[in-house]
Coordinates of C-alpha atoms and ligand atoms in Angstrom, one line a residue:
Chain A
X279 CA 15.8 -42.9 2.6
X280 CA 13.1 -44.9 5.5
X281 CA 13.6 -48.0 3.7
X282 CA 17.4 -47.6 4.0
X283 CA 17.2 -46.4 7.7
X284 CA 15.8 -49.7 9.0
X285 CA 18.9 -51.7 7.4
X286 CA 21.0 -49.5 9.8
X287 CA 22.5 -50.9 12.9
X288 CA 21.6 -48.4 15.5
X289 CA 24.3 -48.6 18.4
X290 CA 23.9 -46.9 22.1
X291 CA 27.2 -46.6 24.2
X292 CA 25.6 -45.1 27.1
X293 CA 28.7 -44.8 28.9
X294 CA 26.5 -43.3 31.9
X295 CA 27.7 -46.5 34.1
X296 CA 24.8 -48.7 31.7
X297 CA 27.6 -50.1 29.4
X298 CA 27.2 -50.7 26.1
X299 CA 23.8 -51.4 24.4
X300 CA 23.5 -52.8 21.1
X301 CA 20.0 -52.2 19.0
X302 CA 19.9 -52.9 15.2
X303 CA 16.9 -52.5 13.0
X304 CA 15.9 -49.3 14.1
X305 CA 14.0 -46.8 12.5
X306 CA 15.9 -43.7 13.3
X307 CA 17.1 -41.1 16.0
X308 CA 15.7 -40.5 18.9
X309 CA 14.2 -44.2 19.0
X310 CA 13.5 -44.4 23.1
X311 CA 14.4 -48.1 22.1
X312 CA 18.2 -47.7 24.6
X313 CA 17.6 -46.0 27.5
X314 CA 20.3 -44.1 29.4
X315 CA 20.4 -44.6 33.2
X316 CA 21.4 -41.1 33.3
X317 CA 21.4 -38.3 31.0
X318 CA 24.2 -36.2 30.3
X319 CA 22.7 -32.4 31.3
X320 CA 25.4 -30.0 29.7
X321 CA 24.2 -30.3 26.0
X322 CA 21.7 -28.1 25.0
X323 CA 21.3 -29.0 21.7
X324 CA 21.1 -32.5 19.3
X325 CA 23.0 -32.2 16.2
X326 CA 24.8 -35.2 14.0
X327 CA 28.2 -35.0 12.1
X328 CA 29.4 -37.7 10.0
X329 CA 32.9 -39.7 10.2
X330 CA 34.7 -41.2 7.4
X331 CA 37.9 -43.4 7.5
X332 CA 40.4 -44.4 5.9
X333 CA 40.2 -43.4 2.3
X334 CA 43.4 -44.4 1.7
X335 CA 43.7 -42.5 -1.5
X336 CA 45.9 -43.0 -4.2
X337 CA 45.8 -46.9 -3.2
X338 CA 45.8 -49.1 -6.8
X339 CA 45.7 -52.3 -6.8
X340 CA 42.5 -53.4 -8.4
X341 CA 43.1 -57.5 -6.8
X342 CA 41.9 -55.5 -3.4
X343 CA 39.2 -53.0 -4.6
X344 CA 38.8 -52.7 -8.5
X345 CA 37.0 -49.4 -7.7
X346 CA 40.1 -47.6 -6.0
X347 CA 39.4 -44.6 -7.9
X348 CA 35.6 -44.5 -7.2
X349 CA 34.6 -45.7 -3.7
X350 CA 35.6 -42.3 -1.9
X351 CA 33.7 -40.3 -4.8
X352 CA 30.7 -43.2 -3.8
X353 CA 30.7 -42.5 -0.6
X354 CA 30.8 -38.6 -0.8
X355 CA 27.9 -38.4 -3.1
X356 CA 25.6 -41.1 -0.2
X357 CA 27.1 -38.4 2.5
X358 CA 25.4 -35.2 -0.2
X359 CA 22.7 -37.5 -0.2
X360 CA 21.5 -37.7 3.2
X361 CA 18.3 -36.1 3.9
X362 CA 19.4 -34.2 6.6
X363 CA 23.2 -32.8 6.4
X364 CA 25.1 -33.4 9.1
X365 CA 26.6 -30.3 11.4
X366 CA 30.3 -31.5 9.9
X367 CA 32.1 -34.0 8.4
X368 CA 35.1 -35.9 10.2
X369 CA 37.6 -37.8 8.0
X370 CA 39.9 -40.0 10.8
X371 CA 43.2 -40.9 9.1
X372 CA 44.4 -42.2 6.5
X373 CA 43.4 -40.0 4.2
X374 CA 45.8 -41.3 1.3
X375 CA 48.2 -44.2 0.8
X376 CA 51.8 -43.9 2.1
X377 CA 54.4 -43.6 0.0
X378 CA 58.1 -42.9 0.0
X379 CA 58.4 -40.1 -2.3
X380 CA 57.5 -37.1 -0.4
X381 CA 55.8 -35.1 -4.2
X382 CA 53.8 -37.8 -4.5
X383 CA 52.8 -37.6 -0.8
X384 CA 51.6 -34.6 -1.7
X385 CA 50.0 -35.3 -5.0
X386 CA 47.9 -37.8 -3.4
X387 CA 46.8 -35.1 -0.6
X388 CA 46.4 -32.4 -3.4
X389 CA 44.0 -34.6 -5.3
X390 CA 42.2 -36.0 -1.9
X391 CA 41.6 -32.4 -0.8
X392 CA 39.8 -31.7 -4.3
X393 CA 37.7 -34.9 -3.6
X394 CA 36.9 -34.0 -0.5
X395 CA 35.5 -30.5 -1.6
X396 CA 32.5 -32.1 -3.0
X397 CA 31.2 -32.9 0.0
X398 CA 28.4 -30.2 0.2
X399 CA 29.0 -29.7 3.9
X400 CA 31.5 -27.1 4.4
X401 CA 33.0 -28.0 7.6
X402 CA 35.0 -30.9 7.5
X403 CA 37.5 -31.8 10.4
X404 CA 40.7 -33.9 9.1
X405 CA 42.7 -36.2 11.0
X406 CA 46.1 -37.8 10.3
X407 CA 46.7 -41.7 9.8
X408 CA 50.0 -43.3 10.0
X409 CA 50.0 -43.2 6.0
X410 CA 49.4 -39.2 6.1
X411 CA 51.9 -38.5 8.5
X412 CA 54.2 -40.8 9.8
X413 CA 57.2 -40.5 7.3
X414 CA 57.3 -36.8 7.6
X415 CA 56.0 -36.2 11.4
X416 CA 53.0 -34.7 9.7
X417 CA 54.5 -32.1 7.6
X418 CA 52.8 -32.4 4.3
X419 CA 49.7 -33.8 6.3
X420 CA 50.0 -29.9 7.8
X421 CA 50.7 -28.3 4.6
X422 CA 47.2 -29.3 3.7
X423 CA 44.8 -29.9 5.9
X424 CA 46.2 -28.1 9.3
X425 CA 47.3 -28.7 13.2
X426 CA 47.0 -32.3 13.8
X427 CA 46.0 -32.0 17.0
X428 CA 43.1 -29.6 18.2
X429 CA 39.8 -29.2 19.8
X430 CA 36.9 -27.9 19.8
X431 CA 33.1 -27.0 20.7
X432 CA 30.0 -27.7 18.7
X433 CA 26.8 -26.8 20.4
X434 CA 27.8 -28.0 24.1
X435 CA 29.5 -31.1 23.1
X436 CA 33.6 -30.5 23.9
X437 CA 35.7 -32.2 20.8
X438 CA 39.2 -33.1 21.0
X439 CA 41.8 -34.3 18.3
X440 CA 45.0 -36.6 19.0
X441 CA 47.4 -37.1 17.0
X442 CA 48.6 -40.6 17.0
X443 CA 50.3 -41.0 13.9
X444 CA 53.3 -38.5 13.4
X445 CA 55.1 -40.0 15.8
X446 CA 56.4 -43.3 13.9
X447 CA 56.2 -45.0 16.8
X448 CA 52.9 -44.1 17.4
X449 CA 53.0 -42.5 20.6
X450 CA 50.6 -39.3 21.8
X451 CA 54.1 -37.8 23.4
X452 CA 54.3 -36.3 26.1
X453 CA 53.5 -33.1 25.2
X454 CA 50.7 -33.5 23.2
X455 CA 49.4 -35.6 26.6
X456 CA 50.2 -32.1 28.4
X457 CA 48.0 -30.3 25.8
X458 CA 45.2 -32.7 26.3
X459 CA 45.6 -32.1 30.5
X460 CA 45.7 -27.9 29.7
X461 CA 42.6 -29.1 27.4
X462 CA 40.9 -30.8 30.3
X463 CA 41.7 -28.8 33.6
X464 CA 38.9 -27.1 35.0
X465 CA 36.4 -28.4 32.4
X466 CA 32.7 -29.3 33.7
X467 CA 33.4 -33.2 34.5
X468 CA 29.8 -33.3 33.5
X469 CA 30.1 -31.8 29.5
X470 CA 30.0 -34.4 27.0
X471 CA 33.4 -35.2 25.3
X472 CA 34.1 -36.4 21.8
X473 CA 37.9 -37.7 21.0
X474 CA 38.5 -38.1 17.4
X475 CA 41.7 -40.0 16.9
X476 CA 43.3 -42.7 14.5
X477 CA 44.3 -45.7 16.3
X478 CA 42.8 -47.5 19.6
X479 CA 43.9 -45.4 22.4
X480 CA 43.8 -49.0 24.3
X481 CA 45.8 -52.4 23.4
X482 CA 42.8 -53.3 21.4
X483 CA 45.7 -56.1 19.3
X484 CA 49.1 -54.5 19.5
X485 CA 50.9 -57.8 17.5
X486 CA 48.8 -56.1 14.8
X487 CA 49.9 -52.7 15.1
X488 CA 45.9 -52.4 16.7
X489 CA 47.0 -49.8 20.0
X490 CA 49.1 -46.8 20.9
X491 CA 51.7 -47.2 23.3
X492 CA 50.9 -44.0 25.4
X493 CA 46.9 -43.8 24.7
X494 CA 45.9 -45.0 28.2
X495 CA 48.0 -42.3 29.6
X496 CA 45.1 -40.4 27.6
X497 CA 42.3 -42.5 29.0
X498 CA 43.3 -41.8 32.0
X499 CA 43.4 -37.7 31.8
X500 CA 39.7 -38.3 30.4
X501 CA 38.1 -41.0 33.1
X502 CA 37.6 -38.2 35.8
X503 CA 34.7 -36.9 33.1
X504 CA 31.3 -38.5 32.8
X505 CA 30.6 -38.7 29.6
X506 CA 33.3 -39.7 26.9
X507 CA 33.3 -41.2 23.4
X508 CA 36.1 -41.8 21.4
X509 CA 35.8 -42.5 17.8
X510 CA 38.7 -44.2 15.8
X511 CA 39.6 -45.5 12.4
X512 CA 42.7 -47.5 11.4
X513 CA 41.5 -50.7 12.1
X514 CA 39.3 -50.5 8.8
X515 CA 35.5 -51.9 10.3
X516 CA 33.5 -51.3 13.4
X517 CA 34.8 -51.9 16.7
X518 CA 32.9 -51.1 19.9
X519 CA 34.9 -51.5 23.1
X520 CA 34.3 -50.4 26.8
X521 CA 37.7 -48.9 29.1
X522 CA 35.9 -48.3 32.2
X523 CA 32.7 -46.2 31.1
X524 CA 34.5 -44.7 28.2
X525 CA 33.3 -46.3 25.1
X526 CA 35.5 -46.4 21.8
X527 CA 34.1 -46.7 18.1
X528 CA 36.3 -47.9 15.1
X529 CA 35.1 -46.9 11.8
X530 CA 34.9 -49.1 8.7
X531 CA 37.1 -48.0 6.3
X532 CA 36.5 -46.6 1.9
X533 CA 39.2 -49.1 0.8
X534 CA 39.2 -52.1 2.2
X535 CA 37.7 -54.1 4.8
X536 CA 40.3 -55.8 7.2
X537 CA 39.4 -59.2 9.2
X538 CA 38.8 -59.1 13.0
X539 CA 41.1 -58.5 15.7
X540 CA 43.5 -61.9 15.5
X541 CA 41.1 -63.9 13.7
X542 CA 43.7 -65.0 11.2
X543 CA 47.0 -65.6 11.5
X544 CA 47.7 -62.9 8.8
X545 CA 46.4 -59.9 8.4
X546 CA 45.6 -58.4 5.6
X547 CA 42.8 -56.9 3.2
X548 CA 39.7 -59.2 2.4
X549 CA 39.4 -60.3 -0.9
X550 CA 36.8 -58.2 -2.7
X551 CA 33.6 -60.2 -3.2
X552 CA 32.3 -59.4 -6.6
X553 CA 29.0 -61.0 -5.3
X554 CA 28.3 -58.1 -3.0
X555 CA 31.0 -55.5 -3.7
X556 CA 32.0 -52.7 -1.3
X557 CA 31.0 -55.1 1.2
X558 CA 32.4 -53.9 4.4
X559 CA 33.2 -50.2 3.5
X560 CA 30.8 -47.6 4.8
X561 CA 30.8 -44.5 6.7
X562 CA 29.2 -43.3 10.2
X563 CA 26.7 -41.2 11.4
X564 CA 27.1 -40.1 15.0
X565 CA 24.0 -38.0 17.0
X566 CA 25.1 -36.4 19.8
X567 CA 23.4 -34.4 21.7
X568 CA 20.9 -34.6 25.5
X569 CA 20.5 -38.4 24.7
X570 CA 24.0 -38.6 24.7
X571 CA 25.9 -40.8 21.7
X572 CA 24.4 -43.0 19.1
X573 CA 25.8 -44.9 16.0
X574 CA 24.2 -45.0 12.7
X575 CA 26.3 -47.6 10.1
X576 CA 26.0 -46.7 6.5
X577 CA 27.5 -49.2 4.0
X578 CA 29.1 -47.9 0.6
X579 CA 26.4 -48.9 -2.0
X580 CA 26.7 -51.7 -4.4
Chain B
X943 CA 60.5 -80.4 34.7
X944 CA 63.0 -80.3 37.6
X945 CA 63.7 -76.8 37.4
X946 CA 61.5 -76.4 40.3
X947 CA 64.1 -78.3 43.3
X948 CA 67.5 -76.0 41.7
X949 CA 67.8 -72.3 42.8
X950 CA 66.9 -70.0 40.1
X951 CA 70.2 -69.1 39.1
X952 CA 71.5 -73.0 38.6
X953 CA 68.1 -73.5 36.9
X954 CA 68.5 -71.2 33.9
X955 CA 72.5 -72.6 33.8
X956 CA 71.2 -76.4 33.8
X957 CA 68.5 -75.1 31.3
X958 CA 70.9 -73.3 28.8
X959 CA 73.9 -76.1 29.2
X960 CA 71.2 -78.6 28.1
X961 CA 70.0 -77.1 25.1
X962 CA 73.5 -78.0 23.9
X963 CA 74.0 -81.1 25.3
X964 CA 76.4 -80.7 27.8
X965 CA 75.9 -82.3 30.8
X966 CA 75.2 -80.0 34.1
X967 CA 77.8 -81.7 36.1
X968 CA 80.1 -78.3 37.4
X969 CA 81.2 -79.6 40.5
X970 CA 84.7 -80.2 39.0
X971 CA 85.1 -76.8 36.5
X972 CA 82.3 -74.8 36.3
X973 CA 81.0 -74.0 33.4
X974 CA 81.0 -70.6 31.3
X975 CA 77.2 -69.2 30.9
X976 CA 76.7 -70.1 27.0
X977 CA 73.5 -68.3 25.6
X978 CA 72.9 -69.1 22.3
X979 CA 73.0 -66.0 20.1
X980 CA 70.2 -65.5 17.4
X981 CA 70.7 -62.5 14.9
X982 CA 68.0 -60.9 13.6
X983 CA 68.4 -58.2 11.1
X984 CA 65.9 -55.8 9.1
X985 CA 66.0 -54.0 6.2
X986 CA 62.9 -52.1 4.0
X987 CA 60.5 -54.0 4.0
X988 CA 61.7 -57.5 5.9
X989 CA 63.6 -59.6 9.4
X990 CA 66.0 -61.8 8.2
X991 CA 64.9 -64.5 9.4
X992 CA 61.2 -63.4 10.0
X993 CA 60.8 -67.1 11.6
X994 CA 62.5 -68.0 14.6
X995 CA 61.8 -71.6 16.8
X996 CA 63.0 -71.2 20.0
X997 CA 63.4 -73.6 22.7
X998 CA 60.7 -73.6 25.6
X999 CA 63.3 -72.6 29.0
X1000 CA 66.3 -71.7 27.0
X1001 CA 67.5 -68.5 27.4
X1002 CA 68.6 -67.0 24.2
X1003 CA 70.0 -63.7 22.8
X1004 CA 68.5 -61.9 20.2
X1005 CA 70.8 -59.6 18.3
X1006 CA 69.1 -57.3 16.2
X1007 CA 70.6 -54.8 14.0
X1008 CA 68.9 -53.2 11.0
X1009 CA 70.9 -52.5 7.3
X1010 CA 69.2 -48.7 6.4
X1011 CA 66.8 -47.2 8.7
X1012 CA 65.7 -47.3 12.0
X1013 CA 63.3 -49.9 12.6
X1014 CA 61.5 -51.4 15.7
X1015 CA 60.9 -55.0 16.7
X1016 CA 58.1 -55.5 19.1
X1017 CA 56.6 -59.1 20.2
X1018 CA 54.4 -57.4 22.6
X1019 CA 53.1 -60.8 23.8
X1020 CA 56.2 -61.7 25.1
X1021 CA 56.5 -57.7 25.9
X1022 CA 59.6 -57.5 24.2
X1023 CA 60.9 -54.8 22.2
X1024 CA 63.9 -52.8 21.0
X1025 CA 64.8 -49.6 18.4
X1026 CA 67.4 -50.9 15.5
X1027 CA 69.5 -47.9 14.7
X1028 CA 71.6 -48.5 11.8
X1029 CA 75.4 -48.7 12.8
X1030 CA 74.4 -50.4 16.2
X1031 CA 73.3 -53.5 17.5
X1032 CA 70.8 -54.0 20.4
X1033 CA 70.2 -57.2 22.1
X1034 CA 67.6 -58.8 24.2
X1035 CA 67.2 -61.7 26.4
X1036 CA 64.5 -64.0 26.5
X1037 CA 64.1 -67.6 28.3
X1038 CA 60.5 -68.3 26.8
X1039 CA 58.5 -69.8 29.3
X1040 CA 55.2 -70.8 27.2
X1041 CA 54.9 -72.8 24.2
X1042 CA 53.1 -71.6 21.2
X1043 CA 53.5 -68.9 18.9
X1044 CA 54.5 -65.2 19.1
X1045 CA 54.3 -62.5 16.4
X1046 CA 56.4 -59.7 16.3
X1047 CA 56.1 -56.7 14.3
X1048 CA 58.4 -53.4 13.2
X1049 CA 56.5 -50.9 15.0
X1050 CA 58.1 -48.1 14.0
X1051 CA 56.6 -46.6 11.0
X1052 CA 59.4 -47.3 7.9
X1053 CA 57.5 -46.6 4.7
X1054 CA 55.4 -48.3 2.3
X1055 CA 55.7 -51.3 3.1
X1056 CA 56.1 -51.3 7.1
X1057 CA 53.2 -53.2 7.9
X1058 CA 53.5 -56.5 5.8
X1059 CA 57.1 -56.2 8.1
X1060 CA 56.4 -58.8 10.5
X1061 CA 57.6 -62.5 11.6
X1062 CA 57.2 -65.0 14.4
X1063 CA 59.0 -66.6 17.3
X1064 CA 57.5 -70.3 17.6
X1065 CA 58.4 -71.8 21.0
X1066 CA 58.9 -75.7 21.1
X1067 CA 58.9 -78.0 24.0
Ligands
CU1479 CU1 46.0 -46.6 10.0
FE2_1480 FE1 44.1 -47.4 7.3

């Protein structure tokens, strides 16, 4: 476990007006190596959960990852694994690969959700990608894993849920953004808030489907509080961006790794390397707590 | 270019008349506003074309109409964009000022394989 922890890229978002600090090599949590100008006061209490992406489940084609069948089960038994479990588990979208036929929709969520349940922690928060939810506005997603949009408290640190995926054009709505202000009015503007969500709430690259069309109507309910943190998937590897002092986190995906924002003119899975395999697919610790936010990479093991 | 000394009406008129060939001399009968038309369709999983090469300063009209389900076409460089409803047709205008190239994209989630549904507008001098 030590000797894995110092491979891990530890990442401080301070989002207390210090902007984003970058540390790798770390040795663990609570490393005074990134020091926040300003601490958030309202949580009491330091807890981690973990958040996995993009499991894409029921994906087959062995050209992209010839372990399509074992990479989620890989990843759940590292997550069992950890010395310390986390609070909860988070999966962000994308649970299982789309498909047309609504029974195998729900075959492929069926199966997931059985996957899922050997994750020794209990409490496990699911999110919708497009692939869950967009041909049905989330009705089998629903069916099987609940609301998809919610919030909620863990020791002091307010979560919230959005739901950028049932909407096939990828929009929050305008009622789910009247949700989030109900959610938000009268709130401490000092509490620590977590957003969970699927894709960039910001035009991070929208020729690449990389944005949602209403999120920065959803930045902006949240830049009035202090201290915010949004964590994302869909864009399938790590992604740390700054709108104002809001930071956002992609995730690295359990399927396949996909090539940075615009970098080719294409986009599209990278090849698997059979010299390092699962290279690129890994999962997310996240502490939160009186230090605020910080990121702890874990790659799927070879 | 000359654009710059005509008003900005006249401009886009001595711009699209060009692209044909015709010469911009109206002072006898003046000429009919010709804007090329380019049809774009879609169906599952494709535009037809999904490459278009359009002219830098002529304006053209894109006519885009999809075959079975409602689709999306977004170049959000160019920060255009219109919903294809089967049955109809929408249009939209463009007189591409930069060269280079564009992507566009269906943005409107259409099944399994929506996102390999892409193509480009490349803009020539
Ligand atoms: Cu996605
Ligand atoms: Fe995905």
């Amino acid at each position: 476990m030590q000797k894995k922890m110092d491979r891990r890229q530890f990442i401080k978002l301070t989002g207390y007006g210090g902007g984003v600090v970058f540390a790798s090599g770390l040795a663990g949590f609570g490393t005074p190596a990134f020091a926040a100008r300003k601490k958030p006061p309202a949580a009491a209490e330091d807890f981690y959960f973990v958040q996995l992406s993009d499991t894409h489940w029921g994906f087959s084609n062995p050209a992209v990852n010839p372990d399509f069948e074992g990479t989620l089960k890989k990843a759940i038994a590292e997550v069992n694994a950890l010395a310390t479990p986390p609070d909860f588990i988070v999966f962000t979208g994308d649970l299982i690969q789309t498909t047309d036929d609504p029974a195998v929709r729900r075959q492929r969520m069926s199966e997931f959700r059985d996957i899922a349940a050997g994750l020794n922690v209990r409490n496990i928060r699911y999110l919708a990608g497009e692939h869950d939810a967009a041909l049905d506005n989330g009705k089998a997603f629903r069916e099987f894993f609940g609301e998809t949009h919610y919030s909620f408290d863990h020791k002091g640190v307010h979560f919230i849920a959005l739901d950028n995926v049932s909407d096939p054009t990828a929009n929050l709505g305008e009622a789910q953004l009247a949700w989030l202000a109900a959610d938000l009015a009268g709130r401490d503007r000092e509490q620590q808030i977590v957003v969970l969500t699927h894709r960039p709430l910001f035009d991070l690259a929208p020729s690449w489907d990389w944005a949602t069309p209403d999120g920065g109507k959803a930045v902006d309910l949240l830049l009035p509080f202090e201290y915010v943190t949004v964590f994302y998937g869909h864009i399938h590897q790590e992604n740390h961006h700054m709108t104002g002092h809001i930071a956002h986190h992609s995730a690295q995906g359990l399927m396949w790794p996909l090539p940075a924002p615009l970098s080719v003119p294409k986009k599209g899975p990278i090849p698997w390397d059979s010299a390092a395999p699962y290279k690129g697919l890994g999962f997310r610790e996240v502490k939160a707590g009186h230090e605020g936010t910080s990121l702890s990479e874990l790659p799927v093991k070879a | 270019m000359k654009r710059s000394i005509q008003p900005v009406a006249a401009g886009l008129l001595v711009a699209a008349a060009g692209a044909f060939g015709f010469t911009a001399g109206w002072a006898s009968d003046p000429p009919v506003q010709k804007i090329r038309m380019v049809k774009v369709s879609s169906k599952r999983y494709e535009f037809i074309p999904a490459q278009l090469t359009l002219k830098k300063g002529e304006t053209v009209d894109i006519e885009l109409s999809t075959e079975d389900i409602v689709m999306g076409f977004s170049a959000p460089e160019l920060k255009l964009r219109a919903t294809m409803v089967p049955g109809q047709v929408s249009h939209l205008r463009l007189t591409p000022q930069e060269v280079g190239r564009f992507d566009f994209l269906c943005d409107v989630f259409c099944g399994a394989g929506h996102e390999d549904m892409n193509g480009a507008i490349t803009v020539v001098e």
